[in-house]
Coordinates of C-alpha atoms and ligand atoms in Angstrom, one line a residue:
X1 CA 106.1 32.6 157.1
X2 CA 106.1 35.1 159.9
X3 CA 105.7 33.2 163.2
X4 CA 103.2 35.9 164.3
X5 CA 100.6 34.4 162.0
X6 CA 98.7 31.8 164.0
X7 CA 95.9 31.0 161.6
X8 CA 96.4 31.0 157.9
X9 CA 93.6 30.4 155.5
X10 CA 94.3 30.0 151.8
X11 CA 91.7 29.8 149.1
X12 CA 89.2 28.1 151.4
X13 CA 86.0 27.0 149.7
X14 CA 83.0 25.1 151.1
X15 CA 80.0 23.9 149.1
X16 CA 76.8 22.4 150.5
X17 CA 75.0 20.7 147.5
X18 CA 74.8 23.5 145.0
X19 CA 75.2 26.2 147.6
X20 CA 78.7 27.8 147.4
X21 CA 78.9 28.9 151.0
X22 CA 82.5 29.9 151.3
X23 CA 84.2 31.4 148.2
X24 CA 88.0 31.3 148.2
X25 CA 88.6 32.7 151.6
X26 CA 92.1 34.1 152.2
X27 CA 92.8 35.3 155.7
X28 CA 95.7 35.5 158.1
X29 CA 95.2 36.0 161.8
X30 CA 97.9 37.1 164.2
X31 CA 98.6 35.7 167.6
X32 CA 97.0 37.5 170.5
X33 CA 94.4 39.4 168.5
X34 CA 90.6 39.7 168.9
X35 CA 89.1 39.1 165.4
X36 CA 85.5 39.4 164.6
X37 CA 83.6 37.8 161.7
X38 CA 80.8 40.2 160.9
X39 CA 78.0 39.8 158.3
X40 CA 74.3 39.2 157.9
X41 CA 72.5 36.0 158.5
X42 CA 73.5 33.2 156.1
X43 CA 76.7 34.8 154.8
X44 CA 78.9 31.8 156.0
X45 CA 80.3 32.9 159.4
X46 CA 79.4 29.8 161.3
X47 CA 80.4 27.6 158.4
X48 CA 83.9 29.1 158.3
X49 CA 84.2 28.8 162.1
X50 CA 83.2 25.2 162.0
X51 CA 85.6 24.6 159.2
X52 CA 88.5 26.0 161.2
X53 CA 87.4 23.9 164.2
X54 CA 87.3 20.8 162.1
X55 CA 83.6 20.1 162.3
X56 CA 83.4 20.6 158.5
X57 CA 85.7 19.4 155.8
X58 CA 86.5 22.1 153.3
X59 CA 86.2 21.4 149.6
X60 CA 89.2 23.4 148.5
X61 CA 92.1 25.3 150.0
X62 CA 94.3 25.0 153.1
X63 CA 93.9 25.8 156.8
X64 CA 97.1 26.1 158.8
X65 CA 97.3 26.5 162.5
X66 CA 100.8 27.6 163.7
X67 CA 102.3 26.6 160.4
X68 CA 100.8 23.1 160.3
X69 CA 98.2 22.1 157.8
X70 CA 95.2 20.8 159.7
X71 CA 92.8 20.1 156.8
X72 CA 92.7 16.4 157.7
X73 CA 92.8 16.7 161.5
X74 CA 89.7 15.9 163.6
X75 CA 88.5 18.7 165.9
X76 CA 90.1 17.3 169.1
X77 CA 93.5 17.4 167.4
X78 CA 93.3 20.9 166.2
X79 CA 93.1 22.6 169.6
X80 CA 90.4 25.1 168.6
X81 CA 87.6 24.7 171.0
X82 CA 84.3 26.4 170.0
X83 CA 81.8 28.2 172.3
X84 CA 78.4 28.0 170.7
X85 CA 75.6 30.4 170.6
X86 CA 73.5 28.5 173.1
X87 CA 76.5 28.0 175.4
X88 CA 75.5 24.4 175.9
X89 CA 76.5 23.9 179.5
X90 CA 75.4 20.5 180.7
X91 CA 72.5 21.3 183.2
X92 CA 72.9 18.2 185.2
X93 CA 76.6 18.7 185.8
X94 CA 78.3 21.0 188.3
X95 CA 80.3 23.9 187.1
X96 CA 83.5 22.0 187.9
X97 CA 82.4 19.0 185.8
X98 CA 81.3 21.2 182.9
X99 CA 84.8 22.9 182.8
X100 CA 86.5 19.5 183.2
X101 CA 84.6 17.9 180.4
X102 CA 87.1 18.2 177.6
X103 CA 89.9 17.0 179.9
X104 CA 87.8 14.0 181.0
X105 CA 87.2 13.1 177.3
X106 CA 91.0 13.1 176.9
X107 CA 91.3 10.9 180.1
X108 CA 93.8 13.3 181.7
X109 CA 95.0 12.2 185.2
X110 CA 92.8 13.4 188.1
X111 CA 95.4 15.6 189.7
X112 CA 96.0 17.4 186.4
X113 CA 92.3 17.9 185.8
X114 CA 92.0 19.5 189.3
X115 CA 94.8 21.9 188.7
X116 CA 93.8 23.0 185.2
X117 CA 90.1 23.5 186.1
X118 CA 91.1 25.5 189.2
X119 CA 93.4 27.7 187.1
X120 CA 90.7 28.2 184.4
X121 CA 88.1 29.1 187.0
X122 CA 90.5 31.6 188.5
X123 CA 91.1 33.2 185.1
X124 CA 87.4 33.9 184.6
X125 CA 87.0 35.0 188.3
X126 CA 84.7 32.2 189.3
X127 CA 86.8 30.6 192.0
X128 CA 84.6 29.1 194.7
X129 CA 81.6 28.4 192.5
X130 CA 82.8 25.0 191.3
X131 CA 80.0 23.0 193.0
X132 CA 77.1 25.1 191.7
X133 CA 74.9 24.0 188.8
X134 CA 74.4 26.2 185.7
X135 CA 70.8 27.1 186.7
X136 CA 72.2 28.6 190.0
X137 CA 74.3 31.1 188.1
X138 CA 73.5 34.3 186.1
X139 CA 73.7 34.4 182.4
X140 CA 77.0 36.3 182.5
X141 CA 78.5 33.7 184.9
X142 CA 77.3 30.9 182.7
X143 CA 79.0 32.6 179.8
X144 CA 82.2 32.7 181.8
X145 CA 81.9 29.0 182.6
X146 CA 81.7 28.4 178.9
X147 CA 84.9 30.5 178.4
X148 CA 86.6 28.5 181.2
X149 CA 85.7 25.3 179.4
X150 CA 87.6 26.6 176.4
X151 CA 90.5 28.0 178.4
X152 CA 91.1 24.8 180.3
X153 CA 92.2 23.1 177.0
X154 CA 95.1 25.5 176.7
X155 CA 94.3 26.1 173.1
X156 CA 96.0 28.5 170.8
X157 CA 92.7 29.8 169.4
X158 CA 89.3 30.2 170.9
X159 CA 86.3 30.3 168.6
X160 CA 83.1 32.0 169.8
X161 CA 80.0 31.8 167.7
X162 CA 77.5 34.6 168.8
X163 CA 78.0 33.7 172.4
X164 CA 76.1 36.7 173.8
X165 CA 73.0 36.5 171.6
X166 CA 70.7 35.1 174.3
X167 CA 71.6 37.7 177.0
X168 CA 69.7 40.8 177.5
X169 CA 71.1 44.1 176.3
X170 CA 72.6 45.3 179.6
X171 CA 74.2 42.0 180.5
X172 CA 75.4 41.6 176.9
X173 CA 77.4 44.9 177.3
X174 CA 78.9 43.8 180.6
X175 CA 79.9 40.4 179.3
X176 CA 81.3 42.0 176.2
X177 CA 83.7 44.1 178.3
X178 CA 84.6 41.1 180.4
X179 CA 85.3 38.9 177.4
X180 CA 87.6 41.5 175.9
X181 CA 89.4 42.0 179.2
X182 CA 90.0 38.2 179.6
X183 CA 91.3 38.1 176.0
X184 CA 93.7 41.0 176.6
X185 CA 94.9 39.8 180.0
X186 CA 95.7 36.3 178.8
X187 CA 96.9 37.4 175.4
X188 CA 94.4 34.9 173.8
X189 CA 93.7 34.7 170.1
X190 CA 89.9 34.9 169.8
X191 CA 87.7 34.6 166.7
X192 CA 84.3 36.0 167.5
X193 CA 81.2 35.8 165.3
X194 CA 78.5 38.3 165.4
X195 CA 76.0 40.1 163.1
X196 CA 75.9 43.0 165.6
X197 CA 78.1 45.8 164.2
X198 CA 78.3 47.7 167.5
X199 CA 79.7 44.6 169.2
X200 CA 82.2 44.2 166.4
X201 CA 83.3 47.8 166.5
X202 CA 83.7 47.9 170.2
X203 CA 85.5 44.6 170.9
X204 CA 87.8 43.9 168.0
X205 CA 91.4 44.4 167.0
X206 CA 90.3 43.5 163.4
X207 CA 87.0 42.9 161.8
X208 CA 86.4 40.6 158.8
X209 CA 83.3 41.7 156.9
X210 CA 81.6 38.9 155.0
X211 CA 79.4 39.3 152.0
X212 CA 77.8 36.1 150.7
X213 CA 80.6 33.8 151.5
X214 CA 83.4 36.1 150.5
X215 CA 85.5 38.6 152.5
X216 CA 84.7 42.2 151.4
X217 CA 87.1 43.9 153.9
X218 CA 89.5 43.0 156.6
X219 CA 90.6 46.0 158.8
X220 CA 90.6 47.7 162.1
X221 CA 87.2 49.0 163.4
X222 CA 88.2 52.5 162.4
X223 CA 89.2 51.4 158.9
X224 CA 86.0 49.5 158.4
X225 CA 83.9 52.4 159.7
X226 CA 85.6 55.4 158.1
X227 CA 87.2 53.7 155.0
X228 CA 84.8 51.1 153.8
X229 CA 86.2 49.6 150.6
X230 CA 82.9 48.7 149.1
X231 CA 79.3 50.1 149.1
X232 CA 78.2 46.9 150.8
X233 CA 80.6 47.5 153.8
X234 CA 79.7 51.2 154.0
X235 CA 76.0 50.3 154.1
X236 CA 76.3 47.4 156.5
X237 CA 78.3 49.3 159.1
X238 CA 76.5 52.2 160.6
X239 CA 74.5 54.7 158.6
X240 CA 75.9 56.6 155.7
X241 CA 75.0 59.0 152.9
X242 CA 76.0 57.8 149.4
X243 CA 76.6 60.3 146.6
X244 CA 77.3 59.5 143.0
X245 CA 80.3 61.4 141.6
X246 CA 82.7 61.6 138.7
X247 CA 86.4 62.1 139.0
X248 CA 87.5 65.4 137.4
X249 CA 91.1 65.9 138.6
X250 CA 93.7 63.6 140.2
X251 CA 96.6 64.8 142.2
X252 CA 98.4 62.0 144.0
X253 CA 96.2 60.8 146.8
X254 CA 93.9 63.7 146.3
X255 CA 91.1 63.9 143.8
X256 CA 88.5 66.4 142.8
X257 CA 85.1 64.9 142.0
X258 CA 81.9 66.4 140.6
X259 CA 78.9 65.4 142.6
X260 CA 76.3 67.7 141.1
X261 CA 76.6 68.0 137.4
X262 CA 73.5 70.3 137.1
X263 CA 75.0 72.9 139.3
X264 CA 78.7 72.1 138.5
X265 CA 79.5 71.4 142.1
X266 CA 82.8 69.7 142.9
X267 CA 84.6 68.8 146.1
X268 CA 88.1 67.6 146.9
X269 CA 88.4 64.2 148.6
X270 CA 91.2 62.0 149.8
X271 CA 91.5 58.8 147.8
X272 CA 93.3 55.7 149.2
X273 CA 92.9 53.9 145.9
X274 CA 94.0 55.0 142.5
X275 CA 91.2 56.6 140.4
X276 CA 91.3 57.8 136.8
X277 CA 89.8 60.9 135.1
X278 CA 86.2 60.4 134.2
X279 CA 85.8 57.4 136.5
X280 CA 82.4 57.1 138.2
X281 CA 82.8 56.7 142.0
X282 CA 80.7 56.7 145.1
X283 CA 81.2 59.0 148.0
X284 CA 80.3 58.0 151.5
X285 CA 79.7 60.7 154.1
X286 CA 78.7 59.7 157.7
X287 CA 75.8 61.5 159.3
X288 CA 78.1 62.8 162.1
X289 CA 80.6 64.1 159.5
X290 CA 78.1 66.6 158.1
X291 CA 77.2 70.0 159.4
X292 CA 74.0 72.1 159.1
X293 CA 74.3 75.8 158.2
X294 CA 78.1 75.8 158.6
X295 CA 79.1 76.2 154.9
X296 CA 82.5 77.6 155.9
X297 CA 83.7 74.1 157.0
X298 CA 82.7 72.5 153.8
X299 CA 84.4 71.5 150.6
X300 CA 81.2 69.6 150.0
X301 CA 78.0 71.8 150.0
X302 CA 74.4 70.8 149.4
X303 CA 71.2 72.7 149.8
X304 CA 68.1 71.1 151.2
X305 CA 65.1 71.5 153.5
X306 CA 64.4 69.7 156.8
X307 CA 61.7 67.0 156.3
X308 CA 61.8 65.7 159.9
X309 CA 64.1 65.1 162.9
X310 CA 64.4 62.6 165.7
X311 CA 65.8 63.1 169.2
X312 CA 68.2 60.3 170.0
X313 CA 69.6 61.5 173.3
X314 CA 73.2 62.5 172.6
X315 CA 72.2 63.8 169.2
X316 CA 69.4 65.0 167.0
X317 CA 69.1 63.1 163.7
X318 CA 67.8 65.2 160.8
X319 CA 66.2 63.9 157.6
X320 CA 66.8 66.5 154.9
X321 CA 65.6 66.5 151.3
X322 CA 67.7 68.1 148.5
X323 CA 66.3 69.5 145.2
X324 CA 66.1 66.0 143.7
X325 CA 64.2 64.7 146.7
X326 CA 67.2 62.6 147.7
X327 CA 67.2 62.1 151.5
X328 CA 70.2 63.0 153.6
X329 CA 70.8 61.9 157.2
X330 CA 72.7 64.4 159.3
X331 CA 73.4 64.1 163.1
X332 CA 73.7 67.3 165.1
X333 CA 75.4 66.9 168.5
X334 CA 75.3 69.0 171.6
X335 CA 73.3 71.8 170.1
X336 CA 71.1 72.5 173.2
X337 CA 67.9 74.2 172.2
X338 CA 68.8 75.0 168.6
X339 CA 66.4 73.2 166.1
X340 CA 67.0 73.5 162.4
X341 CA 63.9 74.0 160.2
X342 CA 63.1 74.9 156.7
X343 CA 65.9 75.6 154.2
X344 CA 69.3 74.6 155.3
X345 CA 72.8 74.2 153.8
X346 CA 74.7 70.9 154.4
X347 CA 78.4 70.7 154.3
X348 CA 81.3 68.3 154.9
X349 CA 85.0 68.7 155.0
X350 CA 87.2 66.9 152.4
X351 CA 88.8 64.6 154.9
X352 CA 85.4 63.4 156.1
X353 CA 84.4 62.3 152.6
X354 CA 85.3 58.8 151.7
X355 CA 85.7 57.7 148.1
X356 CA 84.6 54.2 147.1
X357 CA 85.4 52.6 143.8
X358 CA 82.3 51.1 142.2
X359 CA 83.7 48.5 139.8
Ligands
ATP401 N1 75.1 21.7 157.3 C1 74.6 22.5 156.3 N2 74.1 21.9 155.2 C2 73.6 22.6 154.2 N3 73.6 23.9 154.1 C3 74.1 24.6 155.2 C4 74.6 23.9 156.3 N4 75.1 24.8 157.2 C5 74.9 26.0 156.7 N5 74.3 25.9 155.5 C6 73.9 27.0 154.6 O1 75.1 27.8 154.4 C7 74.9 29.2 154.3 C8 75.7 29.8 155.4 O2 75.3 29.4 156.7 P1 76.0 29.8 158.0 O3 75.4 29.1 159.1 O4 77.5 29.7 157.8 O5 75.6 31.4 158.1 P2 75.9 32.5 159.2 O6 76.6 33.5 158.6 O7 76.5 31.8 160.4 O8 74.4 33.0 159.6 P3 73.7 33.4 161.0 O9 74.1 34.8 161.3 O10 72.3 33.3 160.7 O11 74.2 32.4 162.0 C9 73.4 29.3 154.5 O12 72.8 29.4 153.2 C10 72.9 28.0 155.2 O13 71.6 27.6 154.8
MG402 MG1 75.8 31.4 162.4

């Protein structure tokens, strides 16, 4: 096994009663990466994190950390501290004592505790605030104390379960940037859980998209966004237009698909996966990948009329109905005073159309 793989999950399953919460999870995580578990409420993110940390025993499969099987190791022997959603600082303890907590449990010598806490506090830029109490610090600072508490353990992996969910939007964004900077600076391996897609896209090296206890896709933020492998992923991340189509020609990684049988309309698309003649597929076209009244850029063309539009600051979002009353969402950027009304032509270039296999 490559030594770059720090965490290796094979066929991991977890059942609560009759509820099959994790279904044969296979996942390899490289050292020094920021990985995000993304998925809707109840899909098993926390369960997998707790299984990695050792708070749950899995029913099937294997968890390896640095090559060693840890299935039967208790949490404190796995070296995978978790930072929870409610970052659970002890309110009656000073910041120093909060950070030192894990080391005190291990009964480390006093001098070592002093050194390690000092160094962890410096890493999160909180030097000098050791004697404060949590309520005397801002939400962002408290979050960094929680990070310091994980860092002080010198662990190979840090697990963060929705750590920002109780911060307000502005602070959330700040702490998000800070977290990512700390991770990059220290070369940490971080697994971060969220159901916020923007958070996932902006922070991660890789995103794992969960669908009911299974992994639908593992990829970089760009892959997840522009090359979703399943309709579920395309729908969950961002907004997209789905189009039913049938494969009419295949030429290597290029295909021609018919998306409007009535008018015999076809478009070429790039296909990462093998498709066959006559196969039914789904096309996904992002709102920002479509143009209004610019048919010359399009392989894909669709006529419609503007139902409504919405000003969103950097863009105008149009809701457009085609002949079959299907609604299309198209974003127009930086168009100044131009407003589209009435009958319009929508278009998209072949390289902006993503083909998804249905079965
Ligand atoms: N200790 C438990 N006992 C029984 N069922 C549980 C337990 N923990 C979680 N579950 C169930 O397992 C499923 C997955 O829960 P989990 O907490 O992993 O979801 P999640 O993806 O973290 O969701 P959220 O985004 O809401 O935190 C849910 O159906 C939940 O009810
Ligand atoms: Mg959870």
